[in-house]
Amino acid sequence: MKMEKRRTQLMRADGRSSCELRPVHIHPHYMKHAEGSVLIEIGDTKVICTATVEEKVPSFMRGGGKGWITAEYGMLPRATEQRNVREASKGKVSGRTMEIQRLIGRALRSVVDLEQLGERTIWIDCDVIQADGGTRTASITGAYVALVLALARLVEEGKLEALPIRDFLAATSVGIDPEHGVILDLDYNEDARAKVDMNVVMTGAGQFVEIQGTGEEAVFSRAELDELLEAAQIGIEQLIAVQRRALGEWAARIGEKKRSGRGGHRVKEIVIATKNAGKVREFAALFAKRGVEVKSLLDFPDAPDVAETGSTFADNAVLKAEAASRRLKRPVIADDSGLVVDALGGRPGVHSARYAGEDKNDARNIAKLLRELDGVPMEQRTARFHCALAVAIPGRPTAVVEATCDGYIAEVPRGEGGFGYDPIFYLPEWGKTMAELAPEEKNQISHRAKALTKLDEQWEEIVGGKGRTE
């Protein structure tokens, strides 16, 4: 892929590759009084976003049974290198500020069920305390989390039955740099010299809410436009993963709907995001009783190759499932799993497959792990295999189920079966390592088997539109 090539070859002034975000941090509940608030940091750009609930709507909307979301945006005078006069002192709001406020408001409204919200207004305030490019896109990404937190409070207070939010929402910038070509997440200096710059707002389902693009110094082709949008999608997928972490358990309730009788979504075919025949057989056995046809990535040569950039197993599973579902326009299940060792602070974690290097060598991974645990007594060698399954269905919130298998790390490998870390994963209740178990025994207790059981138990709820994380 073009973007994959750029990601590995071209380095920018701050050391990033062309298709790499700046460091992103979202700090929830940042303000004491607001119903929802965050501080979002994207590189050196910092924005405080708050969401305030007002139990009324504008006069022109009264009696209509719908709510409203509106936004205000501003910058501190020294958010930039040179002090700017406060707009309040000027006595008027600039055209730029008005444009950004309207963008934030309509972007958020695009993913909110205003009827389910009821006749109340959510005021979004985005205050830039430090600007280094991308303030409007950071405001949208942060404001979304603040909005969800405010609505979550209404749910907790019993004023709403469910979050009136259909999907995730995030925004980022892309551009064409004279030296590096298409780049993601422009800082101030990059934005100033870009030949083309663009702001993109997308939902978690990969649908566009808004595209603002202009050729500052040059025209651009349809092929370049496609590449810009591809870069934006990569960035927005990663931003949504950060939003999920900031929202915690509420992330799983995005898209939750009030129950009104029976019904649901009939899934007739599902794609398992793997080329591993063994995994496909496991899912085929699960779905056979439901009459669901199971396919794999071997059936779709054009399926995307998604980089596992998440910091958790769930993040990676969601990235893979949503990317494949968008490309294939089909329901997709993706998994990510690995080993978590307590004495190593959770390592190898999401890096389990490549712990000793990029070539995915099981023997070297085991050797490295045992070296790091040398001298650690058995009672402190607690560990668990962790599996996360993500289910992405077009038009539905992505659901995640997770499960673990607990054990200890043995001092020496034992057993010839299994793969990965199985020879050193000791199960005291069996008196064996995972590699010493018969296949039918392993299938009773493995992390993947437990996750599949949870998936089976929650399937009707998932296809009915309610995402869950356990």
Coordinates of C-alpha atoms in Angstrom, one line a residue:
M1 CA 0.0 0.0 0.0
K2 CA 1.2 3.5 -0.7
M3 CA 0.6 4.7 2.8
E4 CA 2.4 1.7 4.3
K5 CA 5.5 2.6 2.2
R6 CA 5.4 6.2 3.3
R7 CA 4.9 5.2 6.9
T8 CA 8.2 3.3 6.9
Q9 CA 10.4 5.4 4.7
L10 CA 9.8 9.2 5.2
M11 CA 10.6 10.9 8.5
R12 CA 9.4 14.4 9.3
A13 CA 11.1 17.2 11.3
D14 CA 9.8 15.8 14.7
G15 CA 10.8 12.2 13.8
R16 CA 7.3 11.0 12.8
S17 CA 6.7 9.0 9.7
S18 CA 4.3 10.5 7.2
C19 CA 1.3 8.6 8.4
E20 CA 1.8 8.9 12.1
L21 CA -0.1 10.9 14.7
R22 CA 1.6 13.1 17.3
P23 CA 1.3 11.7 20.8
V24 CA -2.4 11.8 21.8
H25 CA -3.7 12.0 25.4
I26 CA -7.3 12.5 26.6
H27 CA -7.7 13.3 30.3
P28 CA -11.4 12.8 31.2
H29 CA -13.2 14.6 34.1
Y30 CA -10.7 17.4 33.8
M31 CA -13.0 20.2 35.1
K32 CA -14.8 20.1 38.4
H33 CA -18.2 21.6 37.6
A34 CA -19.0 20.6 34.0
E35 CA -21.2 17.5 33.5
G36 CA -18.6 16.3 31.0
S37 CA -15.0 17.5 30.4
V38 CA -11.6 16.5 29.0
L39 CA -8.2 17.9 28.3
I40 CA -7.1 16.7 25.0
E41 CA -3.4 16.9 24.0
I42 CA -2.3 16.1 20.5
G43 CA 1.4 16.9 20.3
D44 CA 1.7 20.5 21.7
T45 CA -1.9 21.4 20.9
K46 CA -4.0 21.4 24.0
V47 CA -7.7 22.0 24.3
I48 CA -10.1 21.9 27.2
C49 CA -13.5 20.7 26.1
T50 CA -16.6 20.8 28.4
A51 CA -20.2 19.7 27.9
T52 CA -22.9 21.4 29.9
V53 CA -26.5 20.1 30.1
E54 CA -29.3 22.7 29.9
E55 CA -32.8 21.4 30.5
K56 CA -34.4 23.4 27.7
V57 CA -34.0 23.9 23.9
P58 CA -34.0 27.1 21.8
S59 CA -37.4 28.7 21.4
F60 CA -37.8 27.7 17.8
M61 CA -37.4 24.0 18.9
R62 CA -39.9 23.9 21.8
G63 CA -42.5 21.3 21.6
G64 CA -40.7 19.4 18.9
G65 CA -39.6 16.6 21.0
K66 CA -35.9 16.9 20.0
G67 CA -32.8 18.1 21.7
W68 CA -30.0 20.3 20.4
I69 CA -26.2 20.4 20.5
T70 CA -24.3 23.7 20.0
A71 CA -20.7 24.6 20.4
E72 CA -18.5 27.6 21.2
Y73 CA -14.8 27.8 20.5
G74 CA -12.0 30.1 21.6
M75 CA -8.3 30.5 22.1
L76 CA -6.4 32.0 25.0
P77 CA -4.5 35.1 24.0
R78 CA -1.1 33.4 24.5
A79 CA -2.2 30.0 23.0
T80 CA 0.0 31.1 20.1
E81 CA 3.5 32.4 19.7
Q82 CA 2.3 36.0 19.6
R83 CA -0.5 37.3 21.9
N84 CA -3.9 37.7 20.2
V85 CA -6.5 40.1 21.4
R86 CA -9.5 38.4 23.0
E87 CA -12.5 38.4 20.7
A88 CA -14.6 39.7 23.6
S89 CA -12.4 42.8 23.6
K90 CA -13.0 43.3 19.9
G91 CA -16.7 43.1 20.4
K92 CA -17.3 40.5 17.8
V93 CA -16.6 36.9 16.9
S94 CA -14.3 36.3 13.9
G95 CA -15.4 34.5 10.8
R96 CA -12.9 31.7 11.5
T97 CA -14.2 31.2 15.1
M98 CA -17.8 31.1 13.8
E99 CA -16.9 28.6 11.2
I100 CA -15.2 26.3 13.7
Q101 CA -18.1 26.5 16.2
R102 CA -20.5 25.5 13.5
L103 CA -18.3 22.7 12.4
I104 CA -18.0 21.3 15.9
G105 CA -21.8 21.5 16.5
R106 CA -22.9 19.8 13.3
A107 CA -20.2 17.1 13.6
L108 CA -21.4 16.1 17.0
R109 CA -25.1 16.3 16.0
S110 CA -24.4 13.8 13.1
V111 CA -23.9 11.0 15.6
V112 CA -26.5 11.9 18.2
D113 CA -30.2 10.8 18.2
L114 CA -31.7 14.2 19.0
E115 CA -35.1 12.6 19.6
Q116 CA -33.7 10.2 22.2
L117 CA -31.9 13.2 23.8
G118 CA -35.2 14.9 24.5
E119 CA -35.8 18.6 24.8
R120 CA -32.5 19.6 26.4
T121 CA -29.5 21.4 25.0
I122 CA -25.9 20.3 25.4
W123 CA -23.5 23.2 25.3
I124 CA -20.0 22.3 24.1
D125 CA -17.2 24.7 24.9
C126 CA -13.7 24.2 23.4
D127 CA -11.0 26.4 24.7
V128 CA -7.6 26.2 23.1
I129 CA -4.9 26.7 25.8
Q130 CA -2.0 26.0 23.5
A131 CA -2.0 25.8 19.7
D132 CA 0.4 24.0 17.4
G133 CA -1.9 23.1 14.5
G134 CA -5.1 21.0 14.3
T135 CA -7.0 22.9 17.0
R136 CA -10.4 22.4 15.3
T137 CA -9.9 18.7 14.8
A138 CA -8.6 18.3 18.3
S139 CA -11.7 20.1 19.6
I140 CA -14.0 17.8 17.7
T141 CA -12.2 14.7 19.0
G142 CA -12.1 15.9 22.6
A143 CA -15.6 17.4 22.5
Y144 CA -17.0 14.0 21.5
V145 CA -15.6 12.4 24.7
A146 CA -16.9 15.3 26.9
L147 CA -20.3 14.9 25.3
V148 CA -20.5 11.2 26.0
L149 CA -19.4 11.8 29.6
A150 CA -22.2 14.4 30.1
L151 CA -24.8 12.1 28.6
A152 CA -23.5 9.2 30.7
R153 CA -24.3 11.3 33.8
L154 CA -27.9 11.7 32.5
V155 CA -28.1 7.9 32.2
E156 CA -26.7 7.4 35.7
E157 CA -29.3 9.9 37.0
G158 CA -32.1 8.1 35.3
K159 CA -32.9 11.0 33.0
L160 CA -32.0 8.9 29.9
E161 CA -32.5 5.2 29.4
A162 CA -29.5 4.8 27.1
L163 CA -26.8 7.0 25.5
P164 CA -28.4 8.7 22.5
I165 CA -25.2 8.3 20.5
R166 CA -25.1 6.2 17.3
D167 CA -21.4 6.0 16.8
F168 CA -17.9 7.3 17.6
L169 CA -16.7 10.5 16.0
A170 CA -13.2 12.0 15.6
A171 CA -11.3 14.3 13.3
T172 CA -7.8 14.9 12.0
S173 CA -5.8 16.9 9.5
V174 CA -3.9 15.7 6.4
G175 CA -2.0 17.5 3.8
I176 CA 0.5 17.4 1.0
D177 CA 4.0 18.5 2.1
P178 CA 6.5 19.8 -0.5
E179 CA 9.1 17.3 0.7
H180 CA 7.2 14.4 2.2
G181 CA 4.1 14.2 0.1
V182 CA 0.9 13.1 1.9
I183 CA 1.2 13.5 5.7
L184 CA -1.1 13.0 8.7
D185 CA -1.8 15.3 11.6
L186 CA -0.1 18.5 10.6
D187 CA 1.6 20.7 13.2
Y188 CA 1.7 24.5 12.8
N189 CA 4.9 24.6 10.7
E190 CA 3.7 21.8 8.5
D191 CA 0.4 23.4 8.0
A192 CA 2.0 26.7 7.0
R193 CA 4.1 25.2 4.2
A194 CA 1.6 22.5 3.0
K195 CA 0.7 22.7 -0.7
V196 CA -2.7 21.1 0.2
D197 CA -4.3 20.8 3.5
M198 CA -7.5 19.1 4.6
N199 CA -9.6 18.5 7.7
V200 CA -11.6 15.2 7.8
V201 CA -14.3 14.2 10.3
M202 CA -15.4 10.6 10.3
T203 CA -17.5 8.2 12.3
G204 CA -16.4 4.9 13.9
A205 CA -18.1 3.1 11.0
G206 CA -15.9 4.9 8.5
Q207 CA -18.5 7.3 7.2
F208 CA -17.5 10.9 6.4
V209 CA -19.2 13.7 8.2
E210 CA -17.2 16.6 6.7
I211 CA -14.2 17.1 4.5
Q212 CA -12.6 20.5 4.3
G213 CA -9.8 20.7 1.8
T214 CA -8.1 23.3 -0.3
G215 CA -5.1 23.6 -2.6
E216 CA -3.2 26.3 -0.8
E217 CA -0.2 26.3 -3.2
A218 CA -1.2 23.7 -5.8
V219 CA -4.0 21.7 -7.3
F220 CA -4.3 18.1 -6.4
S221 CA -5.4 15.0 -8.3
R222 CA -8.2 12.4 -7.6
A223 CA -5.4 9.9 -6.7
E224 CA -3.9 12.3 -4.2
L225 CA -7.4 13.0 -2.7
D226 CA -7.8 9.2 -2.2
E227 CA -4.4 9.0 -0.5
L228 CA -5.3 12.0 1.7
L229 CA -8.5 10.3 2.8
E230 CA -6.7 7.0 3.4
A231 CA -4.2 8.7 5.7
A232 CA -7.1 10.5 7.5
Q233 CA -8.9 7.2 8.1
I234 CA -5.7 5.6 9.5
G235 CA -5.4 8.5 12.0
I236 CA -9.1 8.6 12.9
E237 CA -9.1 4.9 13.7
Q238 CA -6.2 5.5 16.2
L239 CA -7.9 8.5 17.7
I240 CA -11.1 6.5 18.3
A241 CA -9.0 3.9 20.1
V242 CA -7.8 6.6 22.5
Q243 CA -11.4 7.8 22.9
R244 CA -12.4 4.3 23.9
R245 CA -9.8 4.1 26.6
A246 CA -10.8 7.6 28.0
L247 CA -14.4 6.5 28.1
G248 CA -13.8 3.2 29.9
E249 CA -16.9 1.1 30.3
W250 CA -19.1 3.8 28.6
A251 CA -17.3 3.1 25.3
A252 CA -19.1 -0.2 25.1
R253 CA -22.5 1.5 25.3
I254 CA -22.1 3.7 22.3
G255 CA -25.0 2.8 20.0
E256 CA -27.1 1.2 22.8
K257 CA -30.8 1.6 22.1
K258 CA -33.9 1.5 24.2
R259 CA -35.5 -1.9 23.9
S260 CA -38.9 -1.8 22.3
G261 CA -40.1 -5.4 21.7
R262 CA -38.4 -8.1 19.7
G263 CA -36.4 -7.7 16.6
G264 CA -32.7 -7.5 15.7
H265 CA -30.3 -7.8 12.9
R266 CA -30.0 -11.1 11.0
V267 CA -26.4 -11.9 10.2
K268 CA -26.2 -14.5 7.4
E269 CA -22.4 -14.3 6.7
I270 CA -19.5 -13.3 8.8
V271 CA -15.8 -12.8 7.9
I272 CA -13.1 -13.9 10.4
A273 CA -10.1 -11.6 10.0
T274 CA -7.5 -14.3 9.8
K275 CA -5.9 -16.6 7.3
N276 CA -5.4 -19.3 10.0
A277 CA -7.5 -22.3 9.1
G278 CA -7.6 -23.6 12.7
K279 CA -9.2 -20.3 13.9
V280 CA -11.7 -20.4 11.1
R281 CA -12.8 -23.9 12.0
E282 CA -13.4 -22.8 15.6
F283 CA -15.7 -20.0 14.5
A284 CA -17.4 -22.2 11.9
A285 CA -18.3 -24.7 14.6
L286 CA -19.7 -21.9 16.8
F287 CA -21.9 -20.3 14.0
A288 CA -23.0 -23.5 12.3
K289 CA -25.9 -23.9 14.8
R290 CA -27.0 -20.3 13.9
G291 CA -27.0 -20.9 10.2
V292 CA -24.3 -18.3 9.7
E293 CA -21.8 -18.8 6.9
V294 CA -18.2 -18.2 8.0
K295 CA -15.5 -16.9 5.6
S296 CA -11.9 -15.8 6.1
L297 CA -9.5 -13.3 4.6
L298 CA -8.4 -16.0 2.2
D299 CA -11.8 -15.4 0.5
F300 CA -11.0 -11.7 0.1
P301 CA -7.5 -10.9 -1.4
D302 CA -8.2 -7.2 -1.2
A303 CA -8.8 -7.1 2.6
P304 CA -6.6 -4.5 4.3
D305 CA -3.5 -5.3 6.2
V306 CA -4.0 -3.4 9.4
A307 CA -1.1 -2.3 11.6
E308 CA -1.6 -3.3 15.3
T309 CA -1.0 0.1 16.8
G310 CA -3.3 -0.2 19.8
S311 CA -2.0 -0.3 23.4
T312 CA -4.4 -3.0 24.4
F313 CA -5.7 -6.3 22.9
A314 CA -9.2 -4.8 22.6
D315 CA -7.8 -1.8 20.7
N316 CA -6.0 -4.0 18.2
A317 CA -9.0 -6.3 17.7
V318 CA -11.3 -3.3 17.1
L319 CA -8.8 -1.7 14.6
K320 CA -8.7 -4.9 12.6
A321 CA -12.4 -5.6 12.7
E322 CA -13.5 -2.1 11.8
A323 CA -11.0 -1.7 9.0
A324 CA -11.9 -5.0 7.4
S325 CA -15.6 -4.4 7.8
R326 CA -15.4 -1.0 6.1
R327 CA -13.4 -2.4 3.2
L328 CA -15.5 -5.5 2.7
K329 CA -18.9 -4.1 3.6
R330 CA -19.6 -7.2 5.7
P331 CA -19.7 -8.2 9.4
V332 CA -16.2 -9.0 10.6
I333 CA -14.8 -10.6 13.7
A334 CA -11.1 -10.0 14.6
D335 CA -9.1 -11.1 17.5
D336 CA -6.0 -10.1 19.3
S337 CA -4.4 -12.2 22.1
G338 CA -1.2 -12.6 24.0
L339 CA 0.5 -13.3 27.3
V340 CA 0.5 -10.9 30.3
V341 CA 3.1 -11.6 33.0
D342 CA 2.6 -9.7 36.3
A343 CA 6.3 -9.7 37.3
L344 CA 7.1 -8.0 34.1
G345 CA 4.6 -5.2 34.5
G346 CA 2.2 -6.9 31.9
R347 CA 4.8 -7.6 29.3
P348 CA 5.0 -9.0 26.6
G349 CA 1.3 -8.0 26.2
V350 CA 0.4 -6.7 22.8
H351 CA 3.9 -7.4 21.7
S352 CA 3.7 -11.1 22.5
A353 CA 4.2 -12.4 18.9
R354 CA 7.3 -10.3 18.2
Y355 CA 8.7 -10.0 21.8
A356 CA 12.2 -11.1 20.7
G357 CA 12.1 -9.5 17.2
E358 CA 10.0 -8.9 14.1
D359 CA 10.2 -12.5 12.8
K360 CA 7.7 -14.0 15.2
N361 CA 10.0 -16.7 16.5
D362 CA 8.4 -18.7 19.4
A363 CA 11.7 -20.2 20.7
R364 CA 13.4 -16.8 20.9
N365 CA 10.3 -15.2 22.5
I366 CA 10.3 -18.0 25.2
A367 CA 14.1 -17.7 25.8
K368 CA 13.8 -13.9 26.2
L369 CA 10.9 -14.2 28.7
L370 CA 12.7 -16.9 30.8
R371 CA 15.8 -14.7 30.9
E372 CA 13.8 -11.8 32.2
L373 CA 12.2 -14.0 34.9
D374 CA 15.5 -15.6 36.0
G375 CA 15.5 -15.7 39.8
V376 CA 11.8 -14.8 40.2
P377 CA 10.2 -17.4 42.6
M378 CA 7.3 -19.5 41.2
E379 CA 4.7 -17.8 43.4
Q380 CA 5.5 -14.5 41.8
R381 CA 5.5 -15.8 38.2
T382 CA 1.7 -15.4 37.8
A383 CA 0.5 -14.8 34.2
R384 CA -2.5 -15.0 32.0
F385 CA -3.3 -15.5 28.3
H386 CA -5.7 -12.8 27.2
C387 CA -8.0 -12.9 24.2
A388 CA -10.1 -10.0 22.8
L389 CA -12.7 -10.6 20.1
A390 CA -14.1 -7.6 18.3
V391 CA -17.3 -7.8 16.2
A392 CA -17.8 -5.0 13.6
I393 CA -21.2 -5.0 11.8
P394 CA -21.9 -2.2 9.3
G395 CA -24.3 0.3 10.9
R396 CA -23.9 -1.2 14.4
P397 CA -21.6 -0.3 17.3
T398 CA -18.5 -2.5 17.5
A399 CA -18.7 -5.0 20.3
V400 CA -15.8 -6.5 22.2
V401 CA -15.7 -9.6 24.4
E402 CA -12.6 -10.6 26.4
A403 CA -11.5 -13.6 28.4
T404 CA -8.4 -14.9 30.1
C405 CA -6.8 -18.1 31.2
D406 CA -4.7 -17.8 34.4
G407 CA -1.6 -19.7 35.2
Y408 CA 2.2 -19.4 36.0
I409 CA 5.3 -19.2 33.9
A410 CA 7.3 -22.4 34.3
E411 CA 11.1 -22.3 34.7
V412 CA 11.7 -24.6 31.7
P413 CA 9.6 -25.5 28.6
R414 CA 7.6 -28.7 28.8
G415 CA 5.4 -30.4 26.2
E416 CA 5.3 -30.7 22.4
G417 CA 1.8 -29.5 21.7
G418 CA 0.4 -26.1 21.1
F419 CA 2.3 -23.1 19.9
G420 CA 3.6 -19.7 21.1
Y421 CA 4.2 -19.6 24.9
D422 CA 2.2 -22.8 25.6
P423 CA 5.4 -24.8 26.7
I424 CA 6.0 -22.5 29.6
F425 CA 2.5 -21.6 30.6
Y426 CA 1.9 -23.8 33.7
L427 CA -1.7 -24.7 34.8
P428 CA -1.5 -25.8 38.5
E429 CA -5.0 -27.3 38.5
W430 CA -3.9 -29.6 35.7
G431 CA -0.3 -30.1 36.8
K432 CA 0.7 -29.5 33.2
T433 CA 1.8 -26.8 30.8
M434 CA -0.6 -25.8 28.1
A435 CA 1.6 -27.6 25.6
E436 CA 1.2 -30.9 27.6
L437 CA -2.6 -30.8 27.3
A438 CA -4.5 -32.8 24.8
P439 CA -6.3 -30.6 22.2
E440 CA -9.7 -31.3 23.7
E441 CA -8.5 -30.4 27.1
K442 CA -7.0 -27.1 25.9
N443 CA -10.2 -26.3 24.1
Q444 CA -12.1 -26.4 27.4
I445 CA -10.0 -23.8 29.2
S446 CA -8.1 -21.7 26.8
H447 CA -8.6 -17.9 26.6
R448 CA -9.9 -18.2 23.1
A449 CA -12.4 -20.9 24.0
K450 CA -13.7 -18.8 26.9
A451 CA -14.0 -15.7 24.6
L452 CA -15.9 -17.8 22.0
T453 CA -18.2 -19.0 24.8
K454 CA -18.9 -15.3 25.8
L455 CA -19.4 -14.4 22.2
D456 CA -22.0 -17.2 21.8
E457 CA -23.8 -16.1 25.0
Q458 CA -23.9 -12.4 23.9
W459 CA -24.5 -12.9 20.2
E460 CA -28.2 -11.9 20.1
E461 CA -27.4 -8.8 22.1
I462 CA -24.5 -7.9 19.9
V463 CA -26.4 -8.2 16.6
G464 CA -29.3 -6.3 18.2
G465 CA -27.1 -3.3 18.3
K466 CA -25.5 -3.2 21.8
G467 CA -21.8 -3.3 22.0
R468 CA -20.2 -4.8 25.1
T469 CA -16.8 -5.2 26.6
E470 CA -16.1 -7.8 29.2

